[in-house]
Structures are given as structure tokens and as C-alpha cells.
């Protein structure tokens, strides 16, 4: 039986990340030199993740779409100012997060109404009792998340996005890893209180 | 529950929760994880890219962005021509050059590694002088008299410094 070597796994992940960053840097460079297809490749690489983050904040397809588009436009406009030593993905996520925050502040998003987010057409509607209960629980959870203080909410939504480590969230939020953990911890405790007021 | 236990869970959400309090928060955490948007599908992404491309094409700064490396070359040409005018036509400076101060000329000299007979401790362009330099050689830009090969700066570091002054 093969013995799993954690160090080897870590090194493998690190080298994969380095390779990905190297690819991003080359694409950015080519894009800055005027090669439009290079930027399209960057968009194709990160569009799902940017959209998913935008969707977490916006809670509906239209706003998530706008946010994702605006994120890539803003990144395009500021690409020449991007410092190559940092991660393009983190930079992109920071733009998406900041735009999401601004959108919420502007009032364009229905202020955390707790609506069930739009379902994409292929999913169909919930028509079973279990489905309806699930929708109700999701609605309650979203409403509760909407009641969190902004920093706790933003940190929680980023951290619970499955591709984000505490370190990545800290870079996006421009705070320490300890602050990320404390914000998530406090946010969850507060959510528990909101969802179970009698406990 | 202890904060530290939960912090360990955040470092590795795959690990099993320890106590009941921790398990409760971990369950809540996983429910929020499950709020992810589903993939809208290939048709959506094709449309997404198409709309994005249209918006990028409409950006006013697009030309400047795409040709960001050409513009500094023009500026380098302008600096070079300023030096030529400075050295070979002492009595007839190019219109606009009188607006430049000694520091600006010294910087241009450093850019092209030419000794200038100007004393200045730190070469620095004052606000507006960069525009004067550009205006002085505007006819050159319009005439399109020079090719890109003429614009390679001799001293890239000083060239970068000059370019950064514009902000």
C-alpha cells in the first residue's frame, strides 16, 4: 500500500499554483501587448469563480451577471497596473468583492430581502414537500446572512466559497488570517442566534 | 466550544468536528457553502464572452491600452528631438521648449546618456512641463515621420522614470 506523503502533496499543490500563476502572467503580458485572445483566456479561466462569488453577494442572476461583467471590465482597464508578483486570481476576487460591496451600498440590490435566488432554467422548480422546506430553510439562512455586519458577512461569504483558503480571503479582504477566522467564527455564532432565537 | 478548535476546522474544513458546539457551527458553515450558484451553462458563457467583448470594444481608453508600449516610444522620440534641438539650434529652440526647466533637460540627458551642461540635484519635471514637452513635438506625431525602431530608449530606467512622471 502506498504511503501518502503530505509534504509531497503540498509541494505538488504549490508547484501547480506556481505554474498557474506563470500562465496568468504570460497571458497578462500578451494581453497588454494587445493580444485580445489572451484576455479572453483569462476570462474563460476565472469567469465561473467570479460569477459564483458575485452570485453569493447579489443573490440573483442578473446582478451576478452585471457584477461579473463589471469585474472583468475593471480588471481589463487596470491590467497595466497589476503587480505581477501577486496572484491574478486574488486581485480579480478583490475587484469582484469590492464591486459587490459597492453594489450593496448603492442600494441597487434589494437589500438582503432573503429571496430565494433565481434558479437556472435547467434546474426546474421545487415541487416536493422536502423541496419546499429546503427553499424555506435557504430563504431563512439568506435573510440571516443579510443581517450580519458587513465585514463579517463579506468574510463569511468568501470563506465559505469552496475555493478560498483563509490566506486567500485575508489577501482579498486585506486583513490578517486571524481576523478572517474571528470574523467567520463570530458570524456563524451570530447566525446561530438569529436562526434559533430561543437557544 | 473553543475558538481554537473552530479555527483548526477553518484551516481544514474536511476534518471532522470535535464537540457538539463545533459540529453545529460546522454544519451551518457547510450549509452556507452549499449556497453556491450552479453553472449557468455553455450558452450563457458564450453570451457572456460576447457581451464582454462588446463592452471592451466600446471602452474609450482601449486604443491607448492596446498600444501602451507605443506611446512611451513616441515620448522617447520627443525627448530625443528635444535634445537635438537643444544642441544644434541654440539660438532657435523648438517652440515650447523654453517652457522646460533645467531639471527636465537634465532628465532627458540622462535618458539618452548625454552629458548636459545643467546643474540640478534631482531631475524632476514640474507639473505641466511634461505636456509642454509633448506639445513641442506634436507636429512630429502628426507627420508620422518616425518609425517604431527609432524610438528605442537608450537608458530604459531613465525612460521609465520619465514615463512615470506623467502618472
Coordinates of C-alpha atoms in Angstrom, one line a residue:
Chain A
X1 CA 0.0 0.0 0.0
X2 CA 1.3 3.4 -0.9
X3 CA 2.1 5.8 1.9
X4 CA 0.7 9.3 1.4
X5 CA 3.4 11.9 1.9
X6 CA 1.7 15.2 3.0
X7 CA 4.9 17.1 2.2
X8 CA 4.9 15.7 -1.4
X9 CA 1.2 16.7 -1.8
X10 CA 1.9 20.2 -0.5
X11 CA 4.8 20.6 -2.9
X12 CA 2.7 19.3 -5.8
X13 CA -0.1 21.8 -5.0
X14 CA 2.5 24.6 -4.6
X15 CA 4.1 23.8 -7.9
X16 CA 0.7 23.6 -9.6
X17 CA -0.2 27.1 -8.2
X18 CA 3.2 28.5 -9.4
X19 CA 2.6 27.0 -12.8
X20 CA -0.9 28.6 -12.9
X21 CA 0.5 32.0 -11.9
X22 CA 3.1 31.7 -14.5
X23 CA 0.5 31.0 -17.2
X24 CA -1.5 34.0 -15.9
X25 CA 1.5 36.3 -16.1
X26 CA 2.2 35.3 -19.7
X27 CA -1.5 35.8 -20.6
X28 CA -1.5 39.3 -18.9
X29 CA 1.7 40.2 -20.7
X30 CA 0.3 39.1 -24.1
X31 CA -2.9 41.0 -23.3
X32 CA -1.0 44.1 -22.5
X33 CA 0.8 43.8 -25.8
X34 CA -2.6 44.0 -27.5
X35 CA -3.4 40.3 -28.0
X36 CA -7.2 40.2 -27.3
X37 CA -7.4 36.4 -27.2
X38 CA -5.0 36.3 -24.2
X39 CA -7.5 38.3 -22.1
X40 CA -10.3 36.0 -23.3
X41 CA -8.3 33.1 -22.0
X42 CA -8.0 34.8 -18.6
X43 CA -11.8 35.4 -18.7
X44 CA -12.5 31.8 -19.5
X45 CA -10.3 30.6 -16.8
X46 CA -11.9 32.6 -14.0
X47 CA -15.4 33.5 -15.1
X48 CA -17.1 30.7 -13.2
X49 CA -15.4 31.6 -10.0
X50 CA -16.0 35.3 -10.4
X51 CA -19.7 34.7 -11.2
X52 CA -20.1 32.4 -8.2
X53 CA -18.7 35.0 -5.9
X54 CA -20.8 37.7 -7.4
X55 CA -23.9 35.4 -7.1
X56 CA -23.2 34.9 -3.4
X57 CA -23.4 38.6 -2.8
X58 CA -26.0 39.6 -5.3
X59 CA -28.4 36.7 -4.8
X60 CA -29.8 36.8 -8.3
X61 CA -28.7 36.0 -11.8
X62 CA -29.0 39.5 -13.3
X63 CA -27.0 41.3 -10.6
X64 CA -24.4 38.5 -10.6
X65 CA -24.0 38.8 -14.3
X66 CA -23.6 42.5 -14.1
X67 CA -21.0 42.2 -11.3
X68 CA -19.1 39.5 -13.2
X69 CA -19.0 41.6 -16.3
X70 CA -18.0 44.8 -14.4
X71 CA -15.3 42.8 -12.6
X72 CA -13.7 41.8 -15.9
X73 CA -14.1 45.2 -17.4
X74 CA -12.4 46.8 -14.4
X75 CA -9.6 44.3 -14.5
X76 CA -9.1 44.9 -18.2
X77 CA -8.9 48.7 -17.6
X78 CA -6.4 48.3 -14.8
X79 CA -4.4 45.4 -16.1
X80 CA -1.3 47.6 -16.8
X81 CA -1.3 48.5 -13.1
X82 CA -1.5 44.9 -11.9
X83 CA 1.7 43.9 -10.0
X84 CA 2.9 40.7 -11.4
X85 CA 4.2 39.4 -8.0
X86 CA 0.7 38.9 -6.7
X87 CA -1.9 36.4 -7.7
X88 CA -4.2 37.5 -10.6
X89 CA -7.0 35.4 -9.1
X90 CA -6.8 37.1 -5.7
X91 CA -6.7 40.5 -7.4
X92 CA -9.7 39.6 -9.5
X93 CA -11.6 38.3 -6.5
X94 CA -10.8 41.6 -4.7
X95 CA -12.3 43.6 -7.5
X96 CA -15.4 41.3 -7.5
X97 CA -15.8 41.7 -3.8
X98 CA -15.3 45.4 -3.8
X99 CA -17.8 45.9 -6.6
X100 CA -20.3 43.6 -4.7
X101 CA -19.9 45.7 -1.6
X102 CA -20.4 48.9 -3.6
X103 CA -23.4 47.5 -5.3
X104 CA -25.0 46.6 -1.9
X105 CA -24.2 50.1 -0.6
X106 CA -25.7 51.7 -3.7
X107 CA -29.0 50.1 -2.9
X108 CA -29.3 48.6 -6.4
X109 CA -29.5 45.1 -4.8
X110 CA -32.8 44.6 -3.0
X111 CA -31.3 44.9 0.5
X112 CA -30.9 41.3 1.6
X113 CA -34.6 40.6 1.1
X114 CA -34.0 36.9 1.7
X115 CA -35.4 35.9 -1.6
X116 CA -34.6 32.6 -3.0
X117 CA -32.1 33.2 -5.7
X118 CA -33.2 32.6 -9.2
X119 CA -32.8 29.0 -10.3
X120 CA -31.3 28.4 -13.6
X121 CA -33.7 27.1 -16.1
X122 CA -32.3 23.6 -16.3
X123 CA -32.9 23.0 -12.6
X124 CA -36.7 23.1 -12.5
X125 CA -38.8 24.2 -9.6
X126 CA -39.2 22.6 -6.2
X127 CA -42.4 20.8 -6.2
X128 CA -42.0 18.3 -3.4
X129 CA -42.6 19.0 0.3
X130 CA -38.9 18.4 1.0
X131 CA -38.0 20.8 -1.8
X132 CA -40.3 23.5 -0.4
X133 CA -38.9 23.0 3.1
X134 CA -35.4 23.3 1.7
X135 CA -36.3 26.5 -0.1
X136 CA -37.7 27.9 3.2
X137 CA -34.6 27.0 5.1
X138 CA -32.4 28.6 2.4
X139 CA -34.6 31.7 2.5
X140 CA -34.2 31.9 6.3
X141 CA -30.5 31.4 6.1
X142 CA -30.0 34.1 3.4
X143 CA -32.1 36.5 5.4
X144 CA -30.0 35.8 8.5
X145 CA -26.8 36.3 6.5
X146 CA -28.2 39.6 5.3
X147 CA -28.4 40.8 8.9
X148 CA -24.7 40.2 9.6
X149 CA -22.4 43.2 10.0
X150 CA -20.8 43.9 6.6
X151 CA -17.3 42.7 7.3
X152 CA -18.5 39.5 8.9
X153 CA -20.8 38.9 6.0
X154 CA -18.2 39.5 3.4
X155 CA -15.6 37.4 5.1
X156 CA -18.1 34.5 5.7
X157 CA -19.3 34.5 2.1
X158 CA -15.8 34.5 0.7
X159 CA -14.5 31.8 3.2
X160 CA -17.4 29.5 2.6
X161 CA -16.8 29.8 -1.1
X162 CA -15.1 26.4 -1.6
X163 CA -12.1 27.6 -3.5
X164 CA -10.9 30.1 -0.9
X165 CA -8.5 29.4 1.9
X166 CA -8.2 31.6 5.0
X167 CA -5.0 33.0 3.5
X168 CA -6.7 33.9 0.2
X169 CA -9.6 35.5 2.0
X170 CA -7.2 37.5 4.1
X171 CA -5.5 38.8 0.9
X172 CA -8.8 39.7 -0.7
X173 CA -10.1 41.4 2.4
X174 CA -6.7 42.9 3.1
X175 CA -6.6 41.8 6.7
X176 CA -4.8 39.1 8.8
X177 CA -5.7 35.4 8.7
X178 CA -6.6 35.7 12.4
X179 CA -9.2 38.4 11.6
X180 CA -10.6 36.2 8.9
X181 CA -11.1 33.3 11.4
X182 CA -12.5 35.6 14.0
X183 CA -15.0 37.1 11.6
X184 CA -16.2 33.7 10.4
X185 CA -16.5 32.4 13.9
X186 CA -18.4 35.4 15.1
X187 CA -20.6 35.5 12.0
X188 CA -21.6 31.8 12.5
X189 CA -22.3 32.3 16.2
X190 CA -24.5 35.3 15.3
X191 CA -26.3 33.4 12.6
X192 CA -27.0 30.6 15.0
X193 CA -28.6 33.1 17.4
X194 CA -30.6 34.7 14.6
X195 CA -31.8 31.3 13.3
X196 CA -32.5 29.8 16.7
X197 CA -33.6 32.8 18.8
X198 CA -34.6 30.7 21.8
X199 CA -31.3 28.9 22.1
Chain B
X1 CA -16.8 25.5 22.1
X2 CA -13.3 26.7 21.9
X3 CA -12.4 29.2 19.3
X4 CA -9.2 27.4 18.6
X5 CA -11.0 24.2 17.7
X6 CA -13.1 26.0 15.2
X7 CA -10.1 27.9 13.8
X8 CA -8.5 24.5 13.1
X9 CA -11.6 23.5 11.3
X10 CA -11.4 26.6 9.1
X11 CA -7.8 25.7 8.2
X12 CA -9.1 22.2 7.2
X13 CA -12.9 22.1 6.7
X14 CA -12.5 18.4 5.7
X15 CA -11.6 17.4 9.2
X16 CA -14.4 16.1 11.4
X17 CA -15.7 18.4 14.1
X18 CA -14.9 17.6 17.7
X19 CA -17.5 18.7 20.1
X20 CA -21.3 19.2 19.5
X21 CA -20.9 23.0 19.6
X22 CA -18.3 22.9 16.9
X23 CA -20.3 20.4 14.9
X24 CA -23.3 22.8 14.9
X25 CA -21.2 25.7 13.6
X26 CA -19.5 23.4 11.1
X27 CA -23.0 22.2 9.8
X28 CA -24.0 25.8 9.4
X29 CA -20.8 26.6 7.6
X30 CA -21.4 23.7 5.2
X31 CA -25.0 24.9 4.5
X32 CA -23.6 28.3 3.5
X33 CA -21.0 26.5 1.3
X34 CA -24.0 24.9 -0.4
X35 CA -25.4 28.3 -1.5
X36 CA -23.1 28.3 -4.5
X37 CA -24.6 29.3 -7.8
X38 CA -25.0 26.5 -10.3
X39 CA -23.2 26.8 -13.5
X40 CA -25.5 28.7 -15.9
X41 CA -24.4 26.6 -18.8
X42 CA -22.4 26.9 -22.0
X43 CA -24.9 29.1 -23.8
X44 CA -24.7 31.6 -21.1
X45 CA -20.9 31.7 -21.1
X46 CA -20.8 32.2 -24.9
X47 CA -23.2 35.1 -24.5
X48 CA -21.2 36.4 -21.5
X49 CA -18.0 36.5 -23.5
X50 CA -19.7 38.1 -26.4
X51 CA -21.2 40.9 -24.3
X52 CA -17.9 41.4 -22.5
X53 CA -16.1 41.7 -25.8
X54 CA -18.6 44.3 -27.0
X55 CA -18.1 46.3 -23.8
X56 CA -14.3 46.1 -24.1
X57 CA -14.5 47.3 -27.7
X58 CA -16.5 50.3 -26.6
X59 CA -14.0 51.4 -24.0
X60 CA -12.7 54.8 -24.9
X61 CA -9.2 54.0 -23.5
X62 CA -8.9 50.8 -25.5
X63 CA -6.6 52.2 -28.1
X64 CA -4.3 53.7 -25.5
X65 CA -4.4 50.5 -23.6
X66 CA -3.6 48.3 -26.5
X67 CA -0.8 50.5 -27.6
X68 CA 0.6 51.3 -24.2
X69 CA 4.1 50.5 -25.2
X70 CA 4.0 52.5 -28.3
X71 CA 3.1 55.7 -26.6
X72 CA 6.3 55.8 -24.4
X73 CA 8.2 55.2 -27.6
X74 CA 6.7 58.4 -29.0
X75 CA 7.6 60.2 -25.8
X76 CA 11.2 58.9 -26.1
X77 CA 11.3 60.2 -29.6
X78 CA 10.1 63.6 -28.4
X79 CA 12.8 63.6 -25.7
X80 CA 15.4 62.7 -28.3
X81 CA 14.3 65.5 -30.6
X82 CA 14.3 67.9 -27.7
X83 CA 18.0 67.2 -27.3
X84 CA 18.7 67.6 -30.9
X85 CA 17.0 70.9 -30.9
X86 CA 18.8 71.9 -27.7
X87 CA 22.3 71.0 -29.0
X88 CA 22.2 72.0 -32.6
X89 CA 20.0 75.1 -32.6
X90 CA 21.0 77.1 -29.6
X91 CA 19.5 80.3 -30.9
X92 CA 16.4 78.7 -32.3
X93 CA 14.8 76.4 -29.8
X94 CA 11.8 74.5 -30.8
X95 CA 8.5 76.3 -29.9
X96 CA 7.6 75.2 -26.4
X97 CA 11.0 74.1 -25.3
X98 CA 11.5 77.3 -23.4
X99 CA 8.8 76.0 -21.0
X100 CA 11.2 73.3 -19.8
X101 CA 13.4 73.8 -16.8
X102 CA 16.9 72.6 -16.3
X103 CA 15.8 69.5 -14.4
X104 CA 13.6 68.4 -17.3
X105 CA 16.5 68.8 -19.7
X106 CA 18.9 67.0 -17.4
X107 CA 16.4 64.2 -17.1
X108 CA 16.2 64.0 -20.9
X109 CA 20.0 64.0 -21.0
X110 CA 20.1 61.1 -18.6
X111 CA 17.5 59.3 -20.6
X112 CA 19.8 59.4 -23.6
X113 CA 23.0 59.2 -21.6
X114 CA 24.2 62.6 -22.8
X115 CA 26.1 65.0 -20.5
X116 CA 24.1 68.2 -20.1
X117 CA 25.6 71.4 -19.0
X118 CA 22.9 71.9 -16.4
X119 CA 23.3 71.7 -12.7
X120 CA 20.4 70.2 -10.8
X121 CA 20.5 67.9 -7.7
X122 CA 17.4 65.8 -8.5
X123 CA 16.0 65.7 -12.0
X124 CA 12.3 66.2 -11.8
X125 CA 9.7 67.5 -14.1
X126 CA 7.3 70.1 -12.7
X127 CA 3.7 69.7 -13.2
X128 CA 2.7 70.7 -16.7
X129 CA 6.2 70.5 -18.1
X130 CA 5.7 67.1 -19.5
X131 CA 2.8 68.4 -21.5
X132 CA 5.0 71.2 -22.8
X133 CA 7.5 68.6 -24.0
X134 CA 4.7 66.8 -25.8
X135 CA 3.2 69.9 -27.3
X136 CA 6.6 71.0 -28.6
X137 CA 6.8 67.9 -30.8
X138 CA 3.2 67.4 -31.7
X139 CA 3.9 68.1 -35.4
X140 CA 6.2 65.0 -35.3
X141 CA 3.4 62.8 -34.1
X142 CA 1.0 64.1 -36.8
X143 CA 3.5 63.8 -39.5
X144 CA 4.1 60.2 -38.6
X145 CA 7.7 60.8 -39.7
X146 CA 9.4 58.3 -37.4
X147 CA 9.1 54.5 -37.2
X148 CA 9.0 52.5 -34.0
X149 CA 12.6 51.4 -34.5
X150 CA 13.7 55.0 -34.0
X151 CA 12.1 55.1 -30.6
X152 CA 14.0 52.6 -28.5
X153 CA 15.2 54.4 -25.4
X154 CA 18.9 54.2 -24.8
X155 CA 18.5 54.2 -21.0
X156 CA 15.4 52.2 -20.2
X157 CA 15.5 53.0 -16.4
X158 CA 15.6 56.7 -17.0
X159 CA 13.0 56.3 -19.7
X160 CA 10.7 54.6 -17.3
X161 CA 11.3 57.4 -14.8
X162 CA 10.3 59.9 -17.4
X163 CA 7.2 57.9 -18.3
X164 CA 6.1 57.6 -14.7
X165 CA 6.2 61.3 -14.2
X166 CA 3.2 61.5 -16.3
X167 CA 1.4 59.4 -13.8

